[in-house]
Each structure stands twice: as C-alpha cells, then as structure tokens.
Coordinates of C-alpha atoms in Angstrom, one line a residue:
X1 CA 21.7 30.3 -39.2
X2 CA 21.1 30.8 -35.5
X3 CA 24.9 30.5 -33.7
X4 CA 23.7 28.9 -30.5
X5 CA 25.5 26.5 -28.8
X6 CA 23.2 23.7 -27.2
X7 CA 23.6 21.7 -24.4
X8 CA 25.3 18.0 -25.0
X9 CA 21.6 16.6 -24.5
X10 CA 20.1 18.5 -26.7
X11 CA 19.4 17.1 -30.0
X12 CA 18.4 18.6 -33.6
X13 CA 15.5 19.0 -35.6
X14 CA 15.7 16.5 -38.7
X15 CA 16.4 18.8 -41.8
X16 CA 14.0 16.3 -44.1
X17 CA 11.4 13.8 -43.3
X18 CA 8.5 16.0 -41.9
X19 CA 5.6 17.5 -43.6
X20 CA 6.3 20.9 -43.4
X21 CA 9.4 20.3 -45.4
X22 CA 7.6 18.4 -48.6
X23 CA 4.7 20.6 -48.4
X24 CA 7.4 23.6 -49.2
X25 CA 9.0 21.4 -51.8
X26 CA 5.6 21.2 -54.1
X27 CA 4.9 24.7 -53.9
X28 CA 8.5 25.7 -54.7
X29 CA 8.4 22.8 -57.5
X30 CA 5.1 24.2 -58.4
X31 CA 7.5 28.0 -58.6
X32 CA 10.4 26.6 -60.6
X33 CA 8.0 24.9 -63.4
X34 CA 6.1 28.3 -63.7
X35 CA 9.5 30.2 -64.0
X36 CA 10.6 27.4 -66.8
X37 CA 7.0 26.5 -68.1
X38 CA 8.5 28.1 -71.8
X39 CA 11.0 25.4 -72.0
X40 CA 8.7 22.3 -71.1
X41 CA 6.6 23.3 -74.4
X42 CA 9.8 21.2 -76.1
X43 CA 12.0 20.3 -73.6
X44 CA 14.4 18.5 -75.7
X45 CA 15.3 21.1 -77.8
X46 CA 14.8 24.5 -75.7
X47 CA 17.1 26.0 -74.2
X48 CA 17.0 29.6 -72.2
X49 CA 17.8 32.6 -74.3
X50 CA 20.9 34.3 -74.4
X51 CA 23.6 32.0 -73.9
X52 CA 23.4 29.3 -77.1
X53 CA 27.5 28.5 -76.8
X54 CA 27.3 27.2 -72.9
X55 CA 23.8 25.3 -73.2
X56 CA 25.7 23.6 -76.3
X57 CA 28.6 22.6 -74.1
X58 CA 26.7 21.2 -71.2
X59 CA 24.9 19.5 -73.5
X60 CA 27.6 17.8 -75.4
X61 CA 29.3 16.8 -71.6
X62 CA 25.5 15.0 -70.9
X63 CA 25.7 13.0 -73.9
X64 CA 29.5 12.3 -72.9
X65 CA 28.5 10.7 -69.9
X66 CA 25.3 9.1 -70.9
X67 CA 27.3 7.1 -73.5
X68 CA 30.0 6.3 -70.9
X69 CA 26.9 4.7 -68.7
X70 CA 25.9 3.1 -71.6
X71 CA 28.8 1.1 -71.6
X72 CA 28.7 0.3 -68.2
X73 CA 31.8 2.5 -67.4
X74 CA 32.5 5.9 -65.5
X75 CA 32.9 8.9 -67.9
X76 CA 37.0 9.2 -68.1
X77 CA 38.3 12.4 -66.6
X78 CA 40.3 13.1 -69.8
X79 CA 38.7 12.4 -73.3
X80 CA 39.5 13.1 -77.3
X81 CA 35.8 13.4 -77.7
X82 CA 36.3 17.0 -78.2
X83 CA 39.5 18.7 -79.4
X84 CA 41.0 15.3 -80.7
X85 CA 43.7 14.5 -81.4
X86 CA 44.7 16.2 -78.1
X87 CA 41.6 16.2 -75.9
X88 CA 40.3 17.9 -72.8
X89 CA 40.6 18.0 -69.1
X90 CA 37.3 17.4 -68.2
X91 CA 38.2 18.4 -64.3
X92 CA 39.1 21.9 -65.6
X93 CA 35.7 22.4 -67.2
X94 CA 32.2 22.9 -66.2
X95 CA 31.4 19.1 -67.0
X96 CA 28.8 18.1 -64.2
X97 CA 29.8 14.6 -64.2
X98 CA 27.6 13.6 -61.0
X99 CA 24.3 14.8 -62.7
X100 CA 25.0 13.8 -66.0
X101 CA 25.6 10.1 -64.9
X102 CA 22.5 10.1 -62.6
X103 CA 20.6 11.5 -65.0
X104 CA 22.2 9.1 -67.9
X105 CA 18.8 7.3 -68.7
X106 CA 16.8 10.2 -69.1
X107 CA 19.8 11.5 -71.5
X108 CA 19.6 8.1 -73.3
X109 CA 15.7 8.2 -73.9
X110 CA 15.1 11.7 -74.7
X111 CA 18.4 13.6 -75.3
X112 CA 20.8 15.8 -73.0
X113 CA 18.7 18.8 -73.3
X114 CA 15.7 17.1 -71.7
X115 CA 18.1 16.2 -69.0
X116 CA 19.2 19.6 -68.6
X117 CA 15.7 21.0 -68.5
X118 CA 14.6 18.6 -65.8
X119 CA 17.9 19.5 -63.7
X120 CA 17.4 23.4 -64.3
X121 CA 14.0 23.1 -62.6
X122 CA 15.0 20.9 -59.9
X123 CA 17.7 23.6 -59.3
X124 CA 15.4 26.6 -58.8
X125 CA 13.2 24.1 -56.5
X126 CA 15.7 22.5 -54.9
X127 CA 17.8 25.4 -53.6
X128 CA 14.7 26.6 -52.3
X129 CA 14.2 23.6 -50.3
X130 CA 17.7 23.2 -49.1
X131 CA 17.4 26.7 -47.8
X132 CA 14.2 26.2 -46.2
X133 CA 15.3 23.6 -44.3
X134 CA 18.4 24.9 -43.5
X135 CA 16.9 28.1 -42.4
X136 CA 14.1 25.7 -40.2
X137 CA 17.1 23.8 -38.5
X138 CA 18.6 26.3 -37.3
X139 CA 15.6 28.3 -35.6
X140 CA 13.6 30.3 -38.5
X141 CA 9.9 29.9 -38.2
X142 CA 8.0 28.2 -40.7
X143 CA 7.0 31.3 -42.8
X144 CA 10.2 33.2 -42.3
X145 CA 12.3 30.1 -43.5
X146 CA 9.3 30.0 -46.5
X147 CA 10.5 33.3 -47.8
X148 CA 14.0 32.6 -47.5
X149 CA 13.8 29.3 -49.3
X150 CA 11.9 31.9 -52.2
X151 CA 14.2 34.5 -52.1
X152 CA 17.5 32.0 -52.5
X153 CA 15.4 29.1 -54.8
X154 CA 14.5 31.9 -57.1
X155 CA 17.0 34.6 -56.6
X156 CA 18.2 37.2 -59.3
X157 CA 21.8 35.2 -59.4
X158 CA 19.9 31.9 -59.8
X159 CA 17.9 33.3 -62.5
X160 CA 20.8 35.0 -64.8
X161 CA 22.6 31.8 -64.4
X162 CA 20.0 30.0 -65.8
X163 CA 20.9 31.5 -69.3
X164 CA 23.4 28.9 -69.7
X165 CA 25.4 28.4 -66.3
X166 CA 23.5 25.0 -65.4
X167 CA 26.6 24.1 -63.1
X168 CA 25.8 27.6 -61.1
X169 CA 22.0 27.3 -61.5
X170 CA 22.1 23.9 -59.3
X171 CA 22.8 25.8 -56.3
X172 CA 21.1 23.0 -54.1
X173 CA 23.9 21.5 -51.9
X174 CA 25.6 24.6 -50.8
X175 CA 23.4 25.4 -47.6
X176 CA 23.6 22.1 -46.6
X177 CA 27.2 22.0 -47.0
X178 CA 27.5 25.2 -44.9
X179 CA 24.9 23.9 -42.2
X180 CA 26.9 20.4 -42.2
X181 CA 30.0 22.6 -41.3
X182 CA 28.4 24.4 -38.8
X183 CA 27.0 21.6 -37.0
X184 CA 30.4 20.4 -36.4
X185 CA 31.8 24.0 -35.3
X186 CA 28.6 24.8 -32.8
X187 CA 28.4 21.0 -31.5
X188 CA 24.9 21.4 -32.7
X189 CA 25.0 17.7 -34.2
X190 CA 25.1 15.7 -30.7
X191 CA 27.6 16.0 -28.1
X192 CA 30.5 13.3 -28.3
X193 CA 32.9 12.1 -31.1
X194 CA 30.9 9.5 -32.4
X195 CA 28.6 12.5 -33.3
X196 CA 31.1 14.7 -34.6
X197 CA 32.4 11.8 -37.2
X198 CA 28.6 11.2 -38.5
X199 CA 28.6 15.0 -38.9
X200 CA 31.8 14.8 -40.5
X201 CA 30.8 11.7 -42.8
X202 CA 28.1 13.8 -44.1
X203 CA 29.9 17.2 -44.6
X204 CA 32.6 15.0 -46.9
X205 CA 29.9 13.2 -48.5
X206 CA 28.1 16.5 -49.2
X207 CA 30.9 18.2 -50.7
X208 CA 32.5 15.3 -52.6
X209 CA 28.9 15.8 -54.3
X210 CA 29.5 19.6 -55.0
X211 CA 32.6 18.8 -56.4
X212 CA 31.1 17.1 -59.2
X213 CA 28.4 19.3 -59.5
X214 CA 30.4 22.8 -59.3
X215 CA 33.9 23.3 -58.0
X216 CA 33.5 26.7 -57.8
X217 CA 30.4 27.0 -55.4
X218 CA 32.0 24.1 -53.6
X219 CA 34.9 26.8 -52.9
X220 CA 32.3 30.1 -52.5
X221 CA 30.6 27.7 -49.5
X222 CA 33.7 27.1 -48.1
X223 CA 34.5 31.1 -48.0
X224 CA 31.3 31.8 -46.2
X225 CA 31.9 28.7 -43.7
X226 CA 35.0 30.5 -42.7
X227 CA 33.4 33.9 -42.3
X228 CA 30.5 32.3 -40.0
X229 CA 33.3 30.2 -37.5
X230 CA 35.3 33.9 -37.3
X231 CA 32.2 35.4 -36.7
X232 CA 30.8 32.6 -33.9
X233 CA 34.7 32.5 -32.5
X234 CA 34.9 36.0 -32.0
X235 CA 30.8 35.9 -30.2
X236 CA 31.4 33.0 -28.5
X237 CA 34.9 31.9 -28.4
X238 CA 34.7 29.7 -25.1
X239 CA 31.9 27.6 -27.0
X240 CA 34.3 27.0 -30.1
X241 CA 37.1 26.3 -28.0
X242 CA 35.3 23.4 -26.2
X243 CA 34.1 21.9 -29.4
X244 CA 38.1 21.7 -30.7
X245 CA 38.1 18.2 -30.2
X246 CA 34.7 17.5 -31.8
X247 CA 35.5 19.2 -34.8
X248 CA 39.3 18.0 -35.1
X249 CA 36.8 14.3 -34.9
X250 CA 34.6 15.7 -37.8
X251 CA 37.2 16.9 -40.5
X252 CA 39.2 13.6 -39.5
X253 CA 36.0 11.7 -40.7
X254 CA 35.3 13.7 -43.7
X255 CA 39.1 13.6 -44.9
X256 CA 38.4 10.0 -44.5
X257 CA 35.5 10.0 -46.6
X258 CA 36.5 12.4 -49.2
X259 CA 39.9 11.4 -50.1
X260 CA 38.9 8.1 -51.7
X261 CA 36.2 9.2 -53.2
X262 CA 37.9 12.6 -54.7
X263 CA 41.2 12.1 -54.5
X264 CA 42.2 10.8 -57.9
X265 CA 40.2 13.2 -59.6
X266 CA 41.7 15.9 -58.2
X267 CA 45.1 14.4 -59.0
X268 CA 44.0 14.2 -62.5
X269 CA 43.4 18.1 -62.0
X270 CA 46.2 19.2 -61.1
X271 CA 49.2 16.7 -61.6
X272 CA 47.4 14.7 -64.9
X273 CA 47.6 15.3 -68.5
X274 CA 46.4 18.8 -69.8
X275 CA 46.5 20.6 -66.6
X276 CA 46.2 24.4 -66.1
X277 CA 47.9 26.6 -63.8
X278 CA 45.9 29.8 -63.4
X279 CA 43.1 31.1 -65.0
X280 CA 41.8 31.2 -68.4
X281 CA 39.9 34.8 -68.3
X282 CA 41.2 38.1 -68.2
X283 CA 41.8 38.9 -64.6
X284 CA 39.2 40.9 -62.5
X285 CA 36.7 41.3 -66.0
X286 CA 34.0 39.1 -64.3
X287 CA 33.0 40.9 -61.7
X288 CA 30.0 42.8 -60.2
X289 CA 29.2 46.5 -60.9
X290 CA 28.2 48.6 -57.9
X291 CA 25.4 50.0 -59.7
X292 CA 24.1 46.4 -60.9
X293 CA 22.8 45.9 -56.9
X294 CA 20.1 48.2 -57.8
X295 CA 19.6 48.2 -61.5
X296 CA 17.1 45.3 -62.1
X297 CA 17.9 43.5 -65.1
X298 CA 15.0 42.7 -67.7
X299 CA 14.9 38.9 -66.5
X300 CA 12.8 40.6 -63.4
X301 CA 9.1 41.5 -63.5
X302 CA 9.8 45.1 -62.3
X303 CA 12.7 46.8 -64.7
X304 CA 13.0 49.9 -66.5
X305 CA 13.8 50.0 -70.1
X306 CA 16.8 51.5 -68.7
X307 CA 17.7 49.0 -66.2
X308 CA 17.3 46.2 -68.6
X309 CA 19.6 48.1 -71.5
X310 CA 22.1 48.7 -68.6
X311 CA 22.3 45.1 -67.7
X312 CA 22.5 44.0 -71.3
X313 CA 25.9 46.1 -71.9
X314 CA 27.4 44.6 -68.6
X315 CA 30.6 43.7 -69.2
X316 CA 30.7 40.0 -68.5
X317 CA 27.6 39.6 -70.4
X318 CA 24.0 39.1 -69.1
X319 CA 24.3 35.6 -67.6
X320 CA 27.3 37.2 -65.6
X321 CA 24.9 40.1 -64.4
X322 CA 24.3 38.5 -60.4
X323 CA 24.6 41.2 -57.9
X324 CA 20.7 42.6 -58.6
X325 CA 18.7 42.5 -55.1
X326 CA 17.1 46.3 -55.7
X327 CA 16.7 49.3 -53.5
X328 CA 13.9 47.8 -50.9
X329 CA 15.8 44.4 -50.1
X330 CA 19.3 46.2 -49.3
X331 CA 17.3 48.8 -46.9
X332 CA 15.3 46.1 -44.8
X333 CA 18.7 44.2 -44.6
X334 CA 20.4 47.3 -43.6
X335 CA 17.7 48.2 -41.0
X336 CA 17.5 44.4 -39.6
X337 CA 21.4 44.5 -39.1
X338 CA 21.1 47.5 -37.2
X339 CA 18.1 47.3 -35.2
X340 CA 19.2 43.5 -34.5
X341 CA 22.9 43.4 -34.4
X342 CA 23.0 41.8 -30.8
X343 CA 21.3 38.5 -32.4
X344 CA 23.7 36.1 -32.9
X345 CA 22.0 34.8 -36.2
X346 CA 21.7 38.3 -37.2
X347 CA 25.1 39.4 -36.8
X348 CA 26.7 36.2 -38.3
X349 CA 24.8 36.7 -41.8
X350 CA 24.7 40.3 -42.1
X351 CA 28.5 40.0 -42.0
X352 CA 28.6 37.2 -44.2
X353 CA 26.6 38.8 -46.8
X354 CA 28.6 42.2 -46.3
X355 CA 31.9 40.5 -47.1
X356 CA 30.8 38.5 -50.3
X357 CA 28.9 41.2 -52.1
X358 CA 32.1 43.3 -51.5
X359 CA 34.4 40.4 -52.9
X360 CA 32.0 40.0 -55.7
X361 CA 32.7 43.2 -56.8
X362 CA 36.8 42.5 -58.0
X363 CA 39.9 44.0 -57.8
X364 CA 39.2 47.2 -58.5
X365 CA 35.9 49.5 -58.1
X366 CA 33.4 49.2 -61.3
X367 CA 30.4 52.0 -60.8
X368 CA 28.0 52.6 -63.4
X369 CA 30.1 51.0 -66.1
X370 CA 33.0 52.8 -65.5
X371 CA 36.5 51.5 -64.0
X372 CA 38.1 52.8 -60.9
X373 CA 41.4 51.3 -61.4
X374 CA 42.9 53.8 -58.0
X375 CA 40.5 52.2 -55.9
X376 CA 42.0 48.9 -54.6
X377 CA 39.4 46.1 -53.0
X378 CA 40.3 43.2 -51.0
X379 CA 39.9 41.1 -54.3
X380 CA 42.9 42.3 -55.5
X381 CA 45.5 41.0 -53.1
X382 CA 43.3 37.7 -52.9
X383 CA 43.1 36.6 -56.5
X384 CA 47.0 36.4 -56.6
X385 CA 46.8 33.0 -54.5
X386 CA 47.0 29.8 -56.2
X387 CA 43.4 28.9 -56.1
X388 CA 41.7 32.0 -56.0
X389 CA 43.3 33.1 -59.2
X390 CA 41.2 30.9 -60.7
X391 CA 38.1 32.2 -59.4
X392 CA 35.5 34.3 -60.9
X393 CA 34.1 36.9 -58.1
X394 CA 30.6 38.1 -59.7
X395 CA 29.9 34.5 -58.5
X396 CA 30.0 35.1 -55.0
X397 CA 26.5 36.9 -55.5
X398 CA 25.3 33.2 -55.6
X399 CA 26.2 32.7 -52.2
X400 CA 25.6 36.3 -50.9
X401 CA 21.6 35.8 -51.7
X402 CA 21.4 33.0 -49.8
X403 CA 23.3 34.6 -47.0
X404 CA 20.6 37.9 -47.7
X405 CA 17.5 35.4 -47.2
X406 CA 18.8 34.1 -43.8
X407 CA 19.5 37.4 -42.9
X408 CA 15.6 38.5 -44.4
X409 CA 13.9 35.2 -42.0
X410 CA 15.9 35.9 -38.7
X411 CA 15.6 39.8 -39.5
X412 CA 11.9 39.0 -39.6
X413 CA 11.6 36.5 -36.8
X414 CA 13.5 39.1 -34.4
X415 CA 10.9 41.7 -35.4
X416 CA 7.9 40.1 -35.0
X417 CA 9.2 38.6 -31.7
X418 CA 9.8 42.3 -30.5
X419 CA 7.1 43.6 -32.1
X420 CA 3.7 41.2 -32.2
X421 CA 1.4 43.8 -32.5
X422 CA 3.0 45.0 -35.5
X423 CA 3.1 42.2 -37.3
X424 CA 1.3 43.6 -40.4
X425 CA 4.3 46.2 -41.1
X426 CA 6.5 43.7 -41.1
X427 CA 4.9 41.6 -43.2
X428 CA 4.3 44.5 -45.6
X429 CA 8.3 45.4 -45.1
X430 CA 9.0 41.9 -46.3
X431 CA 6.6 41.7 -49.4
X432 CA 8.2 45.6 -50.4
X433 CA 12.0 43.8 -49.7
X434 CA 10.6 40.6 -52.1
X435 CA 8.5 42.2 -54.8
X436 CA 11.4 43.5 -56.6
X437 CA 13.2 40.1 -57.0
X438 CA 10.1 38.7 -58.7
X439 CA 11.3 37.1 -61.9
X440 CA 9.3 36.8 -65.5
X441 CA 9.2 33.5 -67.2
X442 CA 12.7 32.5 -68.4
X443 CA 12.6 33.1 -72.2
X444 CA 13.1 30.4 -74.6
X445 CA 15.2 29.9 -77.7
X446 CA 15.3 27.0 -80.2
X447 CA 18.8 24.6 -80.1
X448 CA 20.5 24.3 -83.4
X449 CA 18.5 21.4 -85.6
X450 CA 21.0 18.5 -86.5
X451 CA 21.5 18.7 -89.9
X452 CA 19.2 16.4 -92.9
X453 CA 21.4 13.7 -93.6
X454 CA 23.9 14.1 -90.4
X455 CA 23.2 10.3 -89.1
X456 CA 22.8 8.8 -92.3
X457 CA 26.2 10.2 -93.5
X458 CA 28.0 8.8 -90.7
X459 CA 26.1 5.8 -90.9
X460 CA 27.1 5.4 -94.5
X461 CA 30.7 5.9 -93.4
X462 CA 31.3 3.2 -91.3
X463 CA 34.0 4.8 -88.9
X464 CA 35.6 2.5 -86.3
X465 CA 34.6 3.1 -82.3
X466 CA 36.4 6.4 -81.3
X467 CA 37.2 7.5 -85.1
X468 CA 38.3 11.3 -85.0
X469 CA 36.4 13.4 -87.5
X470 CA 36.7 16.7 -88.8
X471 CA 33.4 18.5 -88.9
X472 CA 33.1 21.8 -91.0
X473 CA 32.3 24.2 -89.5
X474 CA 34.9 22.9 -86.8
X475 CA 33.4 24.3 -83.6
X476 CA 35.0 27.0 -81.3
X477 CA 33.7 28.7 -78.6
X478 CA 31.4 31.1 -80.5
X479 CA 30.1 28.7 -83.0
X480 CA 28.8 25.6 -81.2
X481 CA 26.3 23.9 -83.4
X482 CA 28.5 21.0 -84.0
X483 CA 28.5 20.3 -80.4
X484 CA 24.8 20.5 -80.4
X485 CA 24.6 18.1 -83.1
X486 CA 27.0 15.8 -81.9
X487 CA 25.3 15.7 -78.3
X488 CA 22.0 15.4 -79.6
X489 CA 23.0 12.1 -82.0
X490 CA 25.9 10.7 -80.2
X491 CA 27.7 10.9 -83.2
X492 CA 30.9 11.4 -84.1
X493 CA 32.7 10.3 -81.5
X494 CA 35.3 12.4 -81.5
X495 CA 35.8 15.8 -83.3
X496 CA 38.6 18.2 -83.7
X497 CA 37.9 21.6 -82.0
X498 CA 35.1 22.4 -79.6
X499 CA 34.4 24.9 -76.8
X500 CA 36.5 23.9 -73.5
X501 CA 39.0 25.2 -71.4
X502 CA 42.2 24.1 -71.7
X503 CA 46.3 24.6 -71.6
X504 CA 48.2 26.4 -74.4
X505 CA 51.5 25.6 -75.8
X506 CA 53.2 29.1 -74.1
X507 CA 51.7 27.7 -70.8
X508 CA 48.9 29.8 -69.5
X509 CA 45.2 28.2 -70.1
X510 CA 42.5 29.3 -72.4
X511 CA 39.3 29.4 -73.8
X512 CA 39.9 26.6 -76.5
X513 CA 43.5 26.2 -75.6
X514 CA 45.2 26.7 -78.1
X515 CA 42.5 27.6 -80.9
X516 CA 42.3 26.6 -84.2
X517 CA 45.1 26.0 -86.8
X518 CA 45.6 27.9 -89.8
X519 CA 44.4 25.5 -91.7
X520 CA 41.4 25.0 -89.4
X521 CA 40.2 28.8 -89.5
X522 CA 40.6 28.6 -93.5
X523 CA 38.5 25.6 -93.5
X524 CA 35.9 27.8 -91.5
X525 CA 36.5 31.1 -93.4
X526 CA 35.5 29.2 -96.9
X527 CA 32.9 27.3 -95.1
X528 CA 31.3 30.8 -93.5
X529 CA 31.6 32.7 -97.0
X530 CA 29.9 30.1 -99.0
X531 CA 26.9 29.9 -96.4
X532 CA 26.4 33.1 -95.8
X533 CA 27.4 33.6 -92.4
X534 CA 29.4 36.2 -90.2
X535 CA 33.1 34.6 -90.7
X536 CA 33.2 36.0 -86.9
X537 CA 30.9 33.5 -85.5
X538 CA 33.0 30.8 -86.5
X539 CA 36.9 31.6 -86.5
X540 CA 38.6 32.7 -83.4
X541 CA 40.7 35.1 -86.1
X542 CA 39.8 37.8 -88.5
X543 CA 40.0 36.5 -92.1
X544 CA 43.8 37.6 -92.7
X545 CA 44.4 36.1 -95.8
X546 CA 45.3 32.7 -94.6
X547 CA 45.8 30.5 -97.9
X548 CA 47.5 27.4 -97.2
X549 CA 47.9 25.1 -100.3
X550 CA 46.4 21.6 -101.0
X551 CA 49.8 20.1 -99.9
X552 CA 49.6 21.9 -96.6
X553 CA 46.1 21.2 -95.9
X554 CA 46.2 17.1 -96.7
X555 CA 49.4 17.6 -94.1
X556 CA 47.0 19.1 -91.1
X557 CA 44.6 16.3 -91.9
X558 CA 47.1 13.3 -91.4
X559 CA 48.3 15.5 -88.4
X560 CA 44.7 15.7 -87.0
X561 CA 44.8 11.8 -87.3
X562 CA 41.3 12.0 -88.6
X563 CA 39.5 9.0 -90.0
X564 CA 36.9 11.1 -92.3
X565 CA 35.9 14.7 -93.3
X566 CA 32.2 15.9 -92.9
X567 CA 30.9 19.0 -94.1
X568 CA 27.8 20.6 -93.4
X569 CA 27.4 22.6 -96.6
X570 CA 25.2 22.5 -99.7
X571 CA 26.5 19.6 -102.7
X572 CA 26.9 22.5 -104.9
X573 CA 28.5 24.8 -102.8
X574 CA 31.4 26.7 -103.6
X575 CA 33.0 25.0 -100.4
X576 CA 31.6 21.9 -101.7
X577 CA 33.6 22.2 -104.5
X578 CA 36.9 23.2 -103.2
X579 CA 36.4 20.2 -100.9
X580 CA 36.2 18.0 -103.7
X581 CA 39.2 19.2 -105.1
X582 CA 41.1 18.8 -102.2
X583 CA 39.9 15.1 -101.6
X584 CA 37.9 13.7 -104.2
X585 CA 34.7 13.1 -104.7
X586 CA 33.0 12.5 -101.6
X587 CA 32.5 9.0 -100.4
X588 CA 28.7 10.2 -99.4
X589 CA 26.0 12.8 -99.6
X590 CA 22.7 12.8 -97.9
X591 CA 21.0 15.9 -97.3
X592 CA 22.8 19.1 -96.9
X593 CA 26.0 17.0 -95.6
X594 CA 28.7 15.5 -97.3
X595 CA 31.3 13.0 -96.0
X596 CA 34.8 11.5 -97.0
X597 CA 36.1 8.7 -95.5
X598 CA 40.3 9.2 -95.5
X599 CA 40.6 5.7 -94.2
X600 CA 39.5 2.2 -95.1
X601 CA 36.6 1.1 -93.0
X602 CA 36.9 -2.2 -90.9
X603 CA 36.6 -5.4 -93.1

C-alpha cells in the first residue's frame, strides 16, 4: 500500500471496472474451485473434514436466516430456535447474517450446506480479488498485485480457517476497508470535503457489512489501519496534519451511515438480553506457536510427516493453526524490509506484518509446544482491555498474511525497478517464497445424514409454529448432529440444547452457556449407552451417576415448556423402553425416530 500523498488534482485509479481486475478474478475463481473441488461433488452434503461441529452450527444459522427471509422478515437478533426456552444472542455468535440473508434463496432451494460451499469458494476468490485491486490502487504492478492476491486469497491462514470457520475464511472486505480508511488519511480519494464525505460513506458501509460477517476481522482490520496510519504520521507528519479536516469529515460521514444500520444490533449485543461480558474462551490459549510460523500443516502441498503431526497436536486445534508462512517467505520478506526500508509502502507493510505477528503470539510465548510463562508479550497487557478480552490473538494472522502479501508485491516491484536486468533472479525469489504456500485440495467429509423418519415424525406430530422440542440426543458443542438435521430439514422450529456462546448464571460467558441440566445429561448418557456412542461425545460432563427419577424428569420437561419429545433411536432399544415408561407409548414412530406429543395439537 503506497502511502504517498498526491496533489489535490490527482485522482485515483478505479478499483473495479477494469478488464485486468475481472480477468484476475476469473483466475482466482478457477483456483478457488480447484481448491474446493472435493466439495463440489456434492456441495449440499460435503464439508471440509476436521471440524463438523462448527460446520453444523453455521448450517443452522443459514437455515435460520433463510426461514426468516421466507417469511418476508429479517432474522431476529435473539432467538429461542436454539437453546429453548432461554435462547441465544446472535450478535455474540458467528451467525454471519449478511451472507445468510443474501444466500437465502439458494439455502431454500438446495440447503444450507450448498450456500456455505458457495460462500467458501467465493471467499477464496473474492479475497484474492480484493487484495489484487487494493494493491493495484496503491501502485503495485499487475504481476506483483496478482501475486499478492494469490498469497492473501489462498494463504495458509484462510486454508486452515476453511475447516468450519466460514466467518474467518470469507476475508474479502478487510483489504477494502483498509484501503478506504487510508484514502481518507492520505487524501488519495480526491481533494475537498465532499470527496472526504464520499470516502467516509464508503468506509462506513464496508464496516457495517463486515460487522454482519465477522466482527473479529473488522476489529483486526481496524488494528492494522491504526498501525499503518501511525507509520504514515511518523513518516509524513505534515501530510497527515493537512488532511485532519478531511479525515474528520470522512469519519463523521462514516458514523452517519453506520449508526442507523448498526446502532440497534450493537445495542442488542452489549445491552440487550443474553448479553455477555468477557470471553468464553480460556485466556491466552488460542495463540500462535512460534514454531508454527515455519512448520507446514498437512493442508500444504509441501509438508513433512513431522510438521503435519506438530500441527495436528497444536493446542488450539488445526482450524486455529494460522501462523504458517514458511522460512522462504519470511526470509524474502526480511530481505525486502531491510533493503527497501526507505520505501514508504515497504516500511508501512513491514511494520504492520511484524506487529500483527507479535500480537498473534498471545500474552506469553508458546514455542515448539512449550509454554514460557516468564516471557511476556504485548498482548499480555492488551488482552485485559474491555474489547480485546474477547479477541482470539492467533486470528491476527489472517490480516498479517495480507500485510505479507502487500509487502511482497511492493518489494518485488522495488527490486525490479532497482535491478531491471536481474528480473529472473527476482522472479525466482518470488517463486521460492510462495511455493511452500501452495495448498492441497481441501479434504471432504460427509455431513451427518438426516435420520430416516425425521420429517415424517414432525409432520405427524402437528406441532404449532415455534413449538419447543426436546430432541434426544440433545445437541451440545461436541455432538451437533441434531443441529444439522434441523438445518437440513427446517424442523423443528426450536429445540433445547445447542452449540453457541452465551452467558452463564454466574456471569462469565461460556460455550453452550450454562450447559445441559443434570436431567438432560442423563438422557444423553442413556441414549449414548443404548446407541453404542462414546458418552463424552454427547455429554458436557462425564457419566457420574446422575439418576433423576421420573418425577424429576417430568418436572424438567415441564420447565423446558416442551411441546414434544423426539428421540432418534431404535424403537426396540433400551432407551426407547425407558422413554416409553416415562412418557407412555410414542405418539408416532417412523424409521428410527420416535415422537411423543406433550401438548394437544391445534384444532
């Protein structure tokens, strides 16, 4: 990002509309389809292997959005569709309402997983396009910008995020947000208050869109914008001082467009029902391992058995193994920074990459799988602040990869300009840097199939709209198949349990909020034993001898305000006999699904 300040008469090159950008987009789309090709054999029922729980959760959110659109309304920001009757606050969860609403027609036609497969493919291609266009706008050559788009759009961080983290993998808007912000700071959007106001409106709209995709990436984009602005202010203090008035105008315009759209959702998040305070995750746990910057995971084409095993044992799990860039890329970036430090775009992107990489290491150093608690890093002090307490530091790597991509592009252009007769050496260095980043096609896995008889049972129960249902197994974060069945079929309207972030009775938030009651745990344990499933897969607590009697169980069902109980079990299983003894004969049986209606049907 060339942080030069043009004359007032200078105008910027358009980001879109050129044949070059569109042609680059075609190439990135071909690459994205190749990377996701194993999903496209059956896009409605294949996910990236390794993280079915988050994939099921996102499918549930997309079905929720599509159902709202089908009823000609926007999705509510709180819902009892999951975790009934208490419900969840969608603003504290990775609901992605903007893509969910835009892709609602496809979800209604082909199912939520088809929409997520499309979203992932567009995430890779779109991230590449946005980086390409942004790099071109700030002076990079077509070839260098094309390389930057490849490095960012198909970066290891985005490839790893493809395992269930759709909100992070769709990193299309951060480069455009940073571009819009830097236009204001540099005056590159054109001179005058009117141009600054237009720039502020554009920045505000992009920020609002990102808010409804991933708040975390919006925060990270804001962090790198601050870093780049500080570098610019130190390097060109006079230019920034002269632009103060335009910057203030742009900020005011951005707030004017942001407040009416995002004001109420943010109020619901921070002051509304089911609001949270702090993070549901263990502090300083999801952070990069220093060795992870150079040890490739198995998703890279070039890796070793040892490096893949190291990544697989990463404490945050493979979807959070985001730091890898490889020795060749790191060396090339270091040489570029050292040799062309006087070049402002190189200096700015180098500082941004270095700062983001340090922040991604968390509060204390984790190196080669060992924690060094005595080595305190900057995040140790930052993570105690009100907003940053909910930030996961290793995810700074996504934006750091964007800074690395821009640094590579500007450095290659600088090298070619300095040594035009050594272009083959420069090209060879670029190839050596990016070769270790070439990914393998994403591995595919099947989603949990809808049990035979599922839709027939709900049709026969004739439940009123919005009725709460206890589905056994009751879903928890380690067993999300019922959420997938609900997402794929649209029934029931609401169910107990789920996989979400929510407040606990004691105050701090947690995954699955308060978790399951002892009665719900007992039902899951009985179901697991009857089905031959590991109890730990469906229970948040181990089997500890929880034996609620029939009176307690019926009281719990009444407390859930359940209209029905639906069990996915063999009609002749021990668990089916238990429920029959508790609730009487099933109201309906179809395939491997039993249903008990607890309230009379509507007349």
